Short mmCIF file of C-alpha atoms and ligand atoms in Angstrom, two decimals:
data_model
loop_
_atom_site.label_atom_id
_atom_site.label_comp_id
_atom_site.label_asym_id
_atom_site.label_seq_id
_atom_site.Cartn_x
_atom_site.Cartn_y
_atom_site.Cartn_z
CA UNK A 1 -25.86 23.85 79.16
CA UNK A 2 -22.29 23.50 78.43
CA UNK A 3 -19.67 26.40 78.66
CA UNK A 4 -18.18 26.95 75.05
CA UNK A 5 -15.43 28.83 76.86
CA UNK A 6 -14.81 25.15 78.01
CA UNK A 7 -13.07 23.91 74.75
CA UNK A 8 -9.76 25.44 74.12
CA UNK A 9 -7.84 25.10 71.24
CA UNK A 10 -3.53 23.61 71.81
CA UNK A 11 -1.35 26.35 73.37
CA UNK A 12 1.06 26.32 71.33
CA UNK A 13 -2.19 28.06 69.07
CA UNK A 14 -1.44 31.19 71.01
CA UNK A 15 1.84 32.04 68.91
CA UNK A 16 -0.11 32.28 65.60
CA UNK A 17 -0.72 35.27 63.91
CA UNK A 18 -2.73 34.57 61.20
CA UNK A 19 -0.98 34.93 57.61
CA UNK A 20 -2.13 38.72 56.46
CA UNK A 21 -2.05 38.45 52.03
CA UNK A 22 -1.99 41.12 49.85
CA UNK A 23 -5.51 43.17 49.93
CA UNK A 24 -7.03 41.27 47.09
CA UNK A 25 -7.83 43.59 43.68
CA UNK A 26 -11.37 43.87 44.02
CA UNK A 27 -11.44 45.04 47.65
CA UNK A 28 -9.49 48.01 46.99
CA UNK A 29 -11.82 49.07 44.25
CA UNK A 30 -14.38 48.36 46.26
CA UNK A 31 -13.13 50.32 48.86
CA UNK A 32 -11.52 53.70 47.67
CA UNK A 33 -13.84 53.76 44.85
CA UNK A 34 -11.05 53.35 42.34
CA UNK A 35 -11.69 51.68 38.27
CA UNK A 36 -7.78 51.03 38.39
CA UNK A 37 -5.65 49.45 41.08
CA UNK A 38 -3.03 46.87 40.19
CA UNK A 39 -1.71 44.57 42.71
CA UNK A 40 2.04 44.24 42.92
CA UNK A 41 1.75 42.58 46.06
CA UNK A 42 2.34 38.78 45.94
CA UNK A 43 5.14 37.94 43.45
CA UNK A 44 2.64 37.04 40.85
CA UNK A 45 4.13 36.16 37.07
CA UNK A 46 2.26 39.63 35.66
CA UNK A 47 1.84 38.55 32.37
CA UNK A 48 -0.19 35.47 32.98
CA UNK A 49 0.14 31.67 33.83
CA UNK A 50 1.56 28.91 30.96
CA UNK A 51 -0.59 28.63 28.11
CA UNK A 52 0.30 24.84 28.21
CA UNK A 53 -1.36 24.53 31.38
CA UNK A 54 -4.54 26.21 30.61
CA UNK A 55 -4.97 24.22 27.51
CA UNK A 56 -4.18 21.16 30.05
CA UNK A 57 -7.29 22.57 32.81
CA UNK A 58 -9.45 22.74 29.50
CA UNK A 59 -9.06 19.13 28.43
CA UNK A 60 -9.34 18.31 32.20
CA UNK A 61 -12.31 19.14 33.18
CA UNK A 62 -14.45 16.81 31.52
CA UNK A 63 -11.89 13.79 33.81
CA UNK A 64 -13.44 16.01 37.35
CA UNK A 65 -15.60 13.11 38.24
CA UNK A 66 -13.14 11.12 39.01
CA UNK A 67 -10.04 11.44 41.77
CA UNK A 68 -6.65 12.85 41.21
CA UNK A 69 -3.80 10.25 40.70
CA UNK A 70 -2.74 9.95 44.70
CA UNK A 71 0.43 9.26 43.18
CA UNK A 72 0.28 12.68 40.69
CA UNK A 73 2.69 10.42 39.25
CA UNK A 74 3.15 12.20 35.41
CA UNK A 75 3.81 15.52 37.34
CA UNK A 76 6.22 13.45 39.44
CA UNK A 77 8.54 12.10 36.70
CA UNK A 78 8.45 15.67 34.78
CA UNK A 79 9.76 17.66 37.78
CA UNK A 80 12.13 14.52 38.03
CA UNK A 81 13.33 14.76 34.80
CA UNK A 82 13.99 18.54 34.86
CA UNK A 83 15.44 18.49 38.08
CA UNK A 84 17.62 15.27 37.01
CA UNK A 85 16.48 13.28 40.04
CA UNK A 86 14.49 10.08 40.62
CA UNK A 87 11.13 10.39 40.40
CA UNK A 88 10.84 8.66 44.45
CA UNK A 89 12.70 12.08 45.55
CA UNK A 90 10.03 14.40 44.28
CA UNK A 91 6.85 14.98 46.05
CA UNK A 92 4.10 17.48 44.49
CA UNK A 93 1.92 19.31 47.20
CA UNK A 94 -1.14 21.54 47.13
CA UNK A 95 1.55 24.74 47.28
CA UNK A 96 4.51 24.59 48.46
CA UNK A 97 2.65 26.15 52.26
CA UNK A 98 1.07 22.52 52.57
CA UNK A 99 5.11 21.70 51.72
CA UNK A 100 6.09 23.17 55.15
CA UNK A 101 3.04 21.83 56.70
CA UNK A 102 3.74 18.54 56.07
CA UNK A 103 7.80 18.93 56.49
CA UNK A 104 7.43 20.43 60.40
CA UNK A 105 4.48 17.25 61.09
CA UNK A 106 7.33 15.31 59.76
CA UNK A 107 10.00 16.19 62.13
CA UNK A 108 9.54 18.80 64.31
CA UNK A 109 8.43 17.43 68.32
CA UNK A 110 7.03 19.73 70.76
CA UNK A 111 10.62 22.02 72.09
CA UNK A 112 12.66 21.19 68.99
CA UNK A 113 13.84 23.65 67.13
CA UNK A 114 13.92 25.70 63.94
CA UNK A 115 16.63 28.54 62.43
CA UNK A 116 15.14 30.76 60.52
CA UNK A 117 17.34 34.14 58.85
CA UNK A 118 15.18 37.08 59.80
CA UNK A 119 12.97 38.41 57.68
CA UNK A 120 12.08 35.62 55.71
CA UNK A 121 8.88 33.51 55.17
CA UNK A 122 6.08 33.40 57.86
CA UNK A 123 5.04 29.82 56.98
CA UNK A 124 8.63 28.27 58.33
CA UNK A 125 7.09 30.23 61.84
CA UNK A 126 4.07 29.05 61.25
CA UNK A 127 4.83 25.28 60.61
CA UNK A 128 7.05 25.71 63.80
CA UNK A 129 4.48 26.73 66.12
CA UNK A 130 2.05 24.68 65.32
CA UNK A 131 3.78 21.69 66.62
CA UNK A 132 4.48 23.63 69.78
CA UNK A 133 8.31 24.30 67.98
CA UNK A 134 10.72 26.93 68.69
CA UNK A 135 11.63 29.74 65.33
CA UNK A 136 15.15 30.57 66.35
CA UNK A 137 15.59 34.03 64.25
CA UNK A 138 18.88 34.75 62.56
CA UNK A 139 19.19 38.25 61.45
CA UNK A 140 20.82 38.97 58.36
CA UNK A 141 23.97 41.10 57.94
CA UNK A 142 24.58 44.38 56.39
CA UNK A 143 22.81 44.87 52.80
CA UNK A 144 20.50 41.42 53.95
CA UNK A 145 23.25 39.73 53.60
CA UNK A 146 22.96 36.42 55.25
CA UNK A 147 25.10 35.80 57.73
CA UNK A 148 26.54 32.33 57.75
CA UNK A 149 28.45 32.06 60.45
CA UNK A 150 25.57 33.53 62.39
CA UNK A 151 23.01 31.21 61.68
CA UNK A 152 25.95 27.95 62.53
CA UNK A 153 26.56 29.73 65.74
CA UNK A 154 22.54 29.00 66.49
CA UNK A 155 22.74 25.59 66.32
CA UNK A 156 21.99 23.81 69.38
CA UNK A 157 21.40 19.72 69.86
CA UNK A 158 17.12 20.89 69.88
CA UNK A 159 17.67 22.07 66.33
CA UNK A 160 15.76 19.87 63.69
CA UNK A 161 15.31 22.31 60.66
CA UNK A 162 17.22 24.58 59.33
CA UNK A 163 15.42 27.04 56.60
CA UNK A 164 17.26 29.10 53.94
CA UNK A 165 15.44 31.00 51.19
CA UNK A 166 17.36 31.69 48.12
CA UNK A 167 16.65 34.03 46.85
CA UNK A 168 15.02 35.25 49.86
CA UNK A 169 11.53 36.59 50.49
CA UNK A 170 11.30 39.75 51.28
CA UNK A 171 14.41 41.12 50.93
CA UNK A 172 15.62 39.57 47.07
CA UNK A 173 19.29 38.62 48.82
CA UNK A 174 20.47 34.69 48.03
CA UNK A 175 23.34 32.45 49.57
CA UNK A 176 26.38 31.60 47.87
CA UNK A 177 26.75 28.43 46.62
CA UNK A 178 30.26 27.76 49.16
CA UNK A 179 28.23 29.56 51.42
CA UNK A 180 25.47 26.83 51.52
CA UNK A 181 28.15 24.18 51.60
CA UNK A 182 29.74 25.87 54.48
CA UNK A 183 26.84 25.49 56.16
CA UNK A 184 25.78 22.05 55.26
CA UNK A 185 29.67 20.89 56.37
CA UNK A 186 29.41 22.38 59.75
CA UNK A 187 25.52 21.51 60.87
CA UNK A 188 25.70 17.97 59.80
CA UNK A 189 22.55 15.59 60.49
CA UNK A 190 20.32 18.57 60.42
CA UNK A 191 17.49 18.79 57.44
CA UNK A 192 18.38 21.63 55.81
CA UNK A 193 15.05 23.08 53.62
CA UNK A 194 16.36 25.68 51.11
CA UNK A 195 13.63 27.56 49.63
CA UNK A 196 13.78 28.27 46.09
CA UNK A 197 10.77 29.82 45.21
CA UNK A 198 12.09 32.06 43.06
CA UNK A 199 14.84 30.62 41.92
CA UNK A 200 14.09 30.92 37.82
CA UNK A 201 14.70 34.96 38.44
CA UNK A 202 18.18 33.91 40.15
CA UNK A 203 21.04 34.80 37.40
CA UNK A 204 24.20 34.72 39.53
CA UNK A 205 26.83 32.65 39.03
CA UNK A 206 27.03 31.67 42.54
CA UNK A 207 23.27 30.67 42.69
CA UNK A 208 22.55 27.45 43.60
CA UNK A 209 18.59 26.05 43.99
CA UNK A 210 20.39 23.06 46.33
CA UNK A 211 19.66 20.36 43.96
CA UNK A 212 22.72 19.87 43.01
CA UNK A 213 23.64 18.98 47.38
CA UNK A 214 20.72 16.70 47.04
CA UNK A 215 22.49 14.70 44.71
CA UNK A 216 25.53 14.83 46.47
CA UNK A 217 23.99 13.22 49.47
CA UNK A 218 23.12 16.04 51.79
CA UNK A 219 20.32 16.12 54.16
CA UNK A 220 18.93 18.68 51.87
CA UNK A 221 15.57 19.43 50.19
CA UNK A 222 14.86 22.10 47.84
CA UNK A 223 10.90 23.75 47.93
CA UNK A 224 9.77 25.12 45.04
CA UNK A 225 6.34 26.82 43.88
CA UNK A 226 4.33 26.94 41.08
CA UNK A 227 2.71 30.04 41.72
CA UNK A 228 5.57 32.14 41.14
CA UNK A 229 7.49 31.80 37.34
CA UNK A 230 4.79 29.43 36.37
CA UNK A 231 1.79 31.74 37.02
CA UNK A 232 -0.89 29.02 38.24
CA UNK A 233 -0.65 30.42 41.73
CA UNK A 234 -4.54 30.08 41.66
CA UNK A 235 -4.48 26.01 41.60
CA UNK A 236 -1.80 25.72 44.14
CA UNK A 237 0.86 23.42 42.97
CA UNK A 238 4.43 22.85 44.52
CA UNK A 239 7.01 20.09 45.57
CA UNK A 240 9.82 19.09 47.19
CA UNK A 241 12.74 17.47 46.12
CA UNK A 242 15.53 15.56 48.80
CA UNK A 243 16.73 12.25 49.46
CA UNK A 244 14.02 9.70 48.88
CA UNK A 245 14.16 8.89 52.97
CA UNK A 246 12.95 12.41 53.41
CA UNK A 247 9.96 11.99 50.82
CA UNK A 248 9.02 8.94 52.36
CA UNK A 249 8.84 10.27 55.87
CA UNK A 250 6.90 13.37 55.11
CA UNK A 251 4.37 11.53 52.39
CA UNK A 252 3.39 9.52 55.81
CA UNK A 253 1.24 12.70 56.61
CA UNK A 254 0.47 13.77 53.54
CA UNK A 255 -3.63 13.63 52.77
CA UNK A 256 -3.73 10.83 49.82
CA UNK A 257 -5.52 13.14 47.22
CA UNK A 258 -3.86 16.69 48.27
CA UNK A 259 -2.39 17.83 44.68
CA UNK A 260 -6.26 18.29 42.53
CA UNK A 261 -6.72 16.97 38.99
CA UNK A 262 -6.61 19.73 37.13
CA UNK A 263 -3.95 21.19 39.05
CA UNK A 264 -1.77 18.24 38.14
CA UNK A 265 -2.42 18.69 34.59
CA UNK A 266 -1.56 21.88 34.81
CA UNK A 267 1.70 21.49 36.66
CA UNK A 268 3.23 18.52 34.51
CA UNK A 269 2.28 21.23 31.27
CA UNK A 270 4.13 24.33 32.89
CA UNK A 271 7.14 22.54 33.88
CA UNK A 272 7.91 21.99 30.59
CA UNK A 273 6.32 25.12 28.77
CA UNK A 274 10.46 26.86 28.61
CA UNK A 275 9.06 29.22 26.51
CA UNK A 276 6.53 30.88 28.98
CA UNK A 277 9.56 30.91 31.58
CA UNK A 278 11.96 32.18 29.49
CA UNK A 279 10.05 35.41 28.39
CA UNK A 280 8.65 35.55 31.95
CA UNK A 281 12.26 35.65 33.56
CA UNK A 282 13.09 38.16 30.52
CA UNK A 283 10.72 40.27 31.38
CA UNK A 284 11.03 40.40 34.95
CA UNK A 285 14.98 41.30 34.39
CA UNK A 286 13.89 44.22 31.99
CA UNK A 287 11.10 45.68 34.97
CA UNK A 288 13.79 44.97 37.38
CA UNK A 289 16.35 47.79 36.07
CA UNK A 290 13.22 49.72 35.45
CA UNK A 291 12.83 50.08 39.52
CA UNK A 292 16.10 49.88 39.98
CA UNK A 293 16.45 53.58 37.50
CA UNK A 294 13.43 54.72 39.07
CA UNK A 295 14.31 54.20 42.46
CA UNK A 296 17.27 55.48 42.27
CA UNK A 297 16.15 58.93 40.18
CA UNK A 298 13.89 59.22 43.42
CA UNK A 299 16.82 58.85 45.69
CA UNK A 300 15.35 55.86 47.68
CA UNK A 301 17.77 53.09 48.98
CA UNK A 302 17.20 49.29 47.74
CA UNK A 303 18.08 45.70 47.52
CA UNK A 304 19.61 44.38 44.10
CA UNK A 305 17.12 41.94 43.94
CA UNK A 306 17.90 37.63 42.73
CA UNK A 307 14.01 37.69 42.35
CA UNK A 308 10.63 39.21 40.79
CA UNK A 309 10.32 41.63 43.88
CA UNK A 310 12.18 44.54 44.90
CA UNK A 311 12.77 45.92 48.51
CA UNK A 312 12.87 49.25 48.79
CA UNK A 313 13.04 51.39 52.07
CA UNK A 314 10.47 54.91 51.61
CA UNK A 315 11.92 56.07 55.24
CA UNK A 316 9.42 57.32 58.24
CA UNK A 317 6.78 57.78 55.80
CA UNK A 318 6.91 53.95 54.47
CA UNK A 319 3.39 53.22 56.68
CA UNK A 320 1.64 56.74 55.00
CA UNK A 321 3.10 56.06 51.57
CA UNK A 322 1.97 52.39 51.33
CA UNK A 323 -1.64 54.34 52.52
CA UNK A 324 -1.19 56.92 49.89
CA UNK A 325 -0.46 54.54 47.02
CA UNK A 326 -3.01 52.14 47.81
CA UNK A 327 -4.89 55.41 47.21
CA UNK A 328 -3.58 55.63 43.74
CA UNK A 329 -4.56 51.77 42.48
CA UNK A 330 -1.57 50.44 43.59
CA UNK A 331 -0.92 47.32 45.83
CA UNK A 332 2.44 46.67 46.95
CA UNK A 333 3.30 44.96 50.49
CA UNK A 334 3.87 47.14 53.98
CA UNK A 335 7.04 45.91 55.45
CA UNK A 336 6.12 46.52 58.89
CA UNK A 337 4.64 43.09 59.49
CA UNK A 338 8.60 41.40 59.27
CA UNK A 339 10.53 44.33 61.32
CA UNK A 340 10.95 46.30 58.28
CA UNK A 341 8.45 50.06 58.86
CA UNK A 342 10.30 52.17 56.18
CA UNK A 343 10.15 49.47 53.67
CA UNK A 344 7.58 48.21 51.27
CA UNK A 345 7.73 45.53 48.34
CA UNK A 346 6.75 45.74 45.25
CA UNK A 347 6.31 43.21 42.96
CA UNK A 348 8.19 43.30 39.37
CA UNK A 349 4.24 43.71 37.10
CA UNK A 350 4.14 44.23 33.49
CA UNK A 351 6.07 47.25 31.98
CA UNK A 352 2.30 48.79 31.83
CA UNK A 353 2.05 48.38 35.42
CA UNK A 354 5.65 49.02 36.38
CA UNK A 355 5.35 52.55 34.74
CA UNK A 356 1.88 53.06 36.46
CA UNK A 357 3.55 52.41 40.28
CA UNK A 358 6.43 54.78 39.65
CA UNK A 359 4.72 57.47 38.05
CA UNK A 360 2.28 57.67 41.16
CA UNK A 361 5.42 56.48 43.83
CA UNK A 362 6.35 60.00 42.08
CA UNK A 363 3.98 62.41 42.29
CA UNK A 364 3.50 61.82 46.02
CA UNK A 365 7.22 62.07 46.67
CA UNK A 366 7.42 65.25 45.08
CA UNK A 367 4.33 66.81 45.56
C1 LIG B 1 5.22 32.33 47.43
C2 LIG B 1 6.60 31.18 47.80
C3 LIG B 1 6.30 30.09 47.89
C4 LIG B 1 5.04 28.87 48.53
O1 LIG B 1 3.46 29.37 47.75
P1 LIG B 1 2.74 28.38 47.04
O2 LIG B 1 1.89 29.54 46.99
O3 LIG B 1 1.97 27.95 48.66
O4 LIG B 1 3.18 26.70 46.58
C5 LIG B 1 6.98 29.32 49.29
N1 LIG B 1 8.02 30.31 49.99
C6 LIG B 1 8.39 31.56 49.15
C7 LIG B 1 9.46 31.88 49.78
C8 LIG B 1 7.22 32.19 48.39
O5 LIG B 1 7.65 33.55 47.86
#
C-alpha cells in the first residue's frame, strides 16, 4: 500500500497562506441569527452592476453551447479604445488576480525577488511564492505614504518585478505621478506592475493610472479590474495593458479560454457605460466624506483615501470592535492580516449602509 505522506507538494508552497476573503453575508446571518447584515469588506460596488453589462449577459446566455472567443477580441478593442492604446497591448484575464499569477509565471524564476510596499494586496506575494521567488517588503512612510527612495534602494540584481498598488489596498494612499516617474527612471530595466484597480475613484491632479508611461515606452504594466467600479466581481474579469512584447510573454502562460463568454460580453458593455461609472464615483465621493465626518466625530484617526474604502484606526480594541460590529450585522475587514491589528478597512457602501455602519460603531464606542 502506498503511503500518502510521500505525495509531497513543492517546497515553495509552504510559504503560501490561504487567502481569507471577508465572510459572506449568508454565513454571518446564519451564525449570528441576524436578519440585516451588510458587507463593507470587499470593496465591491454597492450600487450594483452596470445595467448594460446585465443586459449583455441576458443576451448572451443562449450562445453558451459555444466556447468563448479565445482572443476576447471585442473586449480587447473596447479596452484599447478606452485607454488610447493598441489592441495587442491589452490582455483580458479571469479577474486581475489571474493576471498577477500569469505575470508571476511569465517573469519569475526561483530565487528572483519582487519588491512590494507593505501593507498591500496579498496576491503579489502569492504569485511570487508559487514560483519560489522572494518577496522584499518596503514599509510605507508616515501616513502610509509611498517611500519611493526606499523602494529604489531595495532593488538588487535579483529584482524582477516592482509592484505599485495605487490607490493602495488597504491604505487608500496613492503614488504621485512625479514619484512614479522618478522610480521608473531610477530602476531601468525592471518590470513595474502598476495595480490601478481603484483608479476610477482617484481624483487627485497628480494621480496617474500608469497608462501614459506605457505610451512613452517604459516597462510598466497597468493592471485593472471589472470587480470594483464596474460592479461585476461575480463574473471575474480583469486586464493588463503594457508594451506588446510584455503582453506576448504573458500570453504564453495563459489558458486559451480564460475569460468566459458571459464575462467577455458583460465587460465589453461595462467599459463604455460611462454613466454608471460617473454615478458610482459620485456616490463614492459622498460616502467617503460621510465616513470621514463620522470618524472625526468619534475621534478615530483615519487615512484620507483615493479609493472606495477607508482605513480607520480603532486602537487596542480593534479586534473586539471588529467582532462586535459583526454581531450588529456589519462585516468590515480586520487589519491583522496586514500587520495592522488596531485597524479595520471599511468599504464605502450605499448611503443607507454607511449610516447603518456608523450607527453601529457609535453605539459600540459610546456605550
Ligand atoms: C480587487 C483587487 C484586484 C482584482 O480583483 P479581481 O476581482 O481579481 O479582478 C486587484 N488588485 C487590487 C489591489 C484589488 O483590490
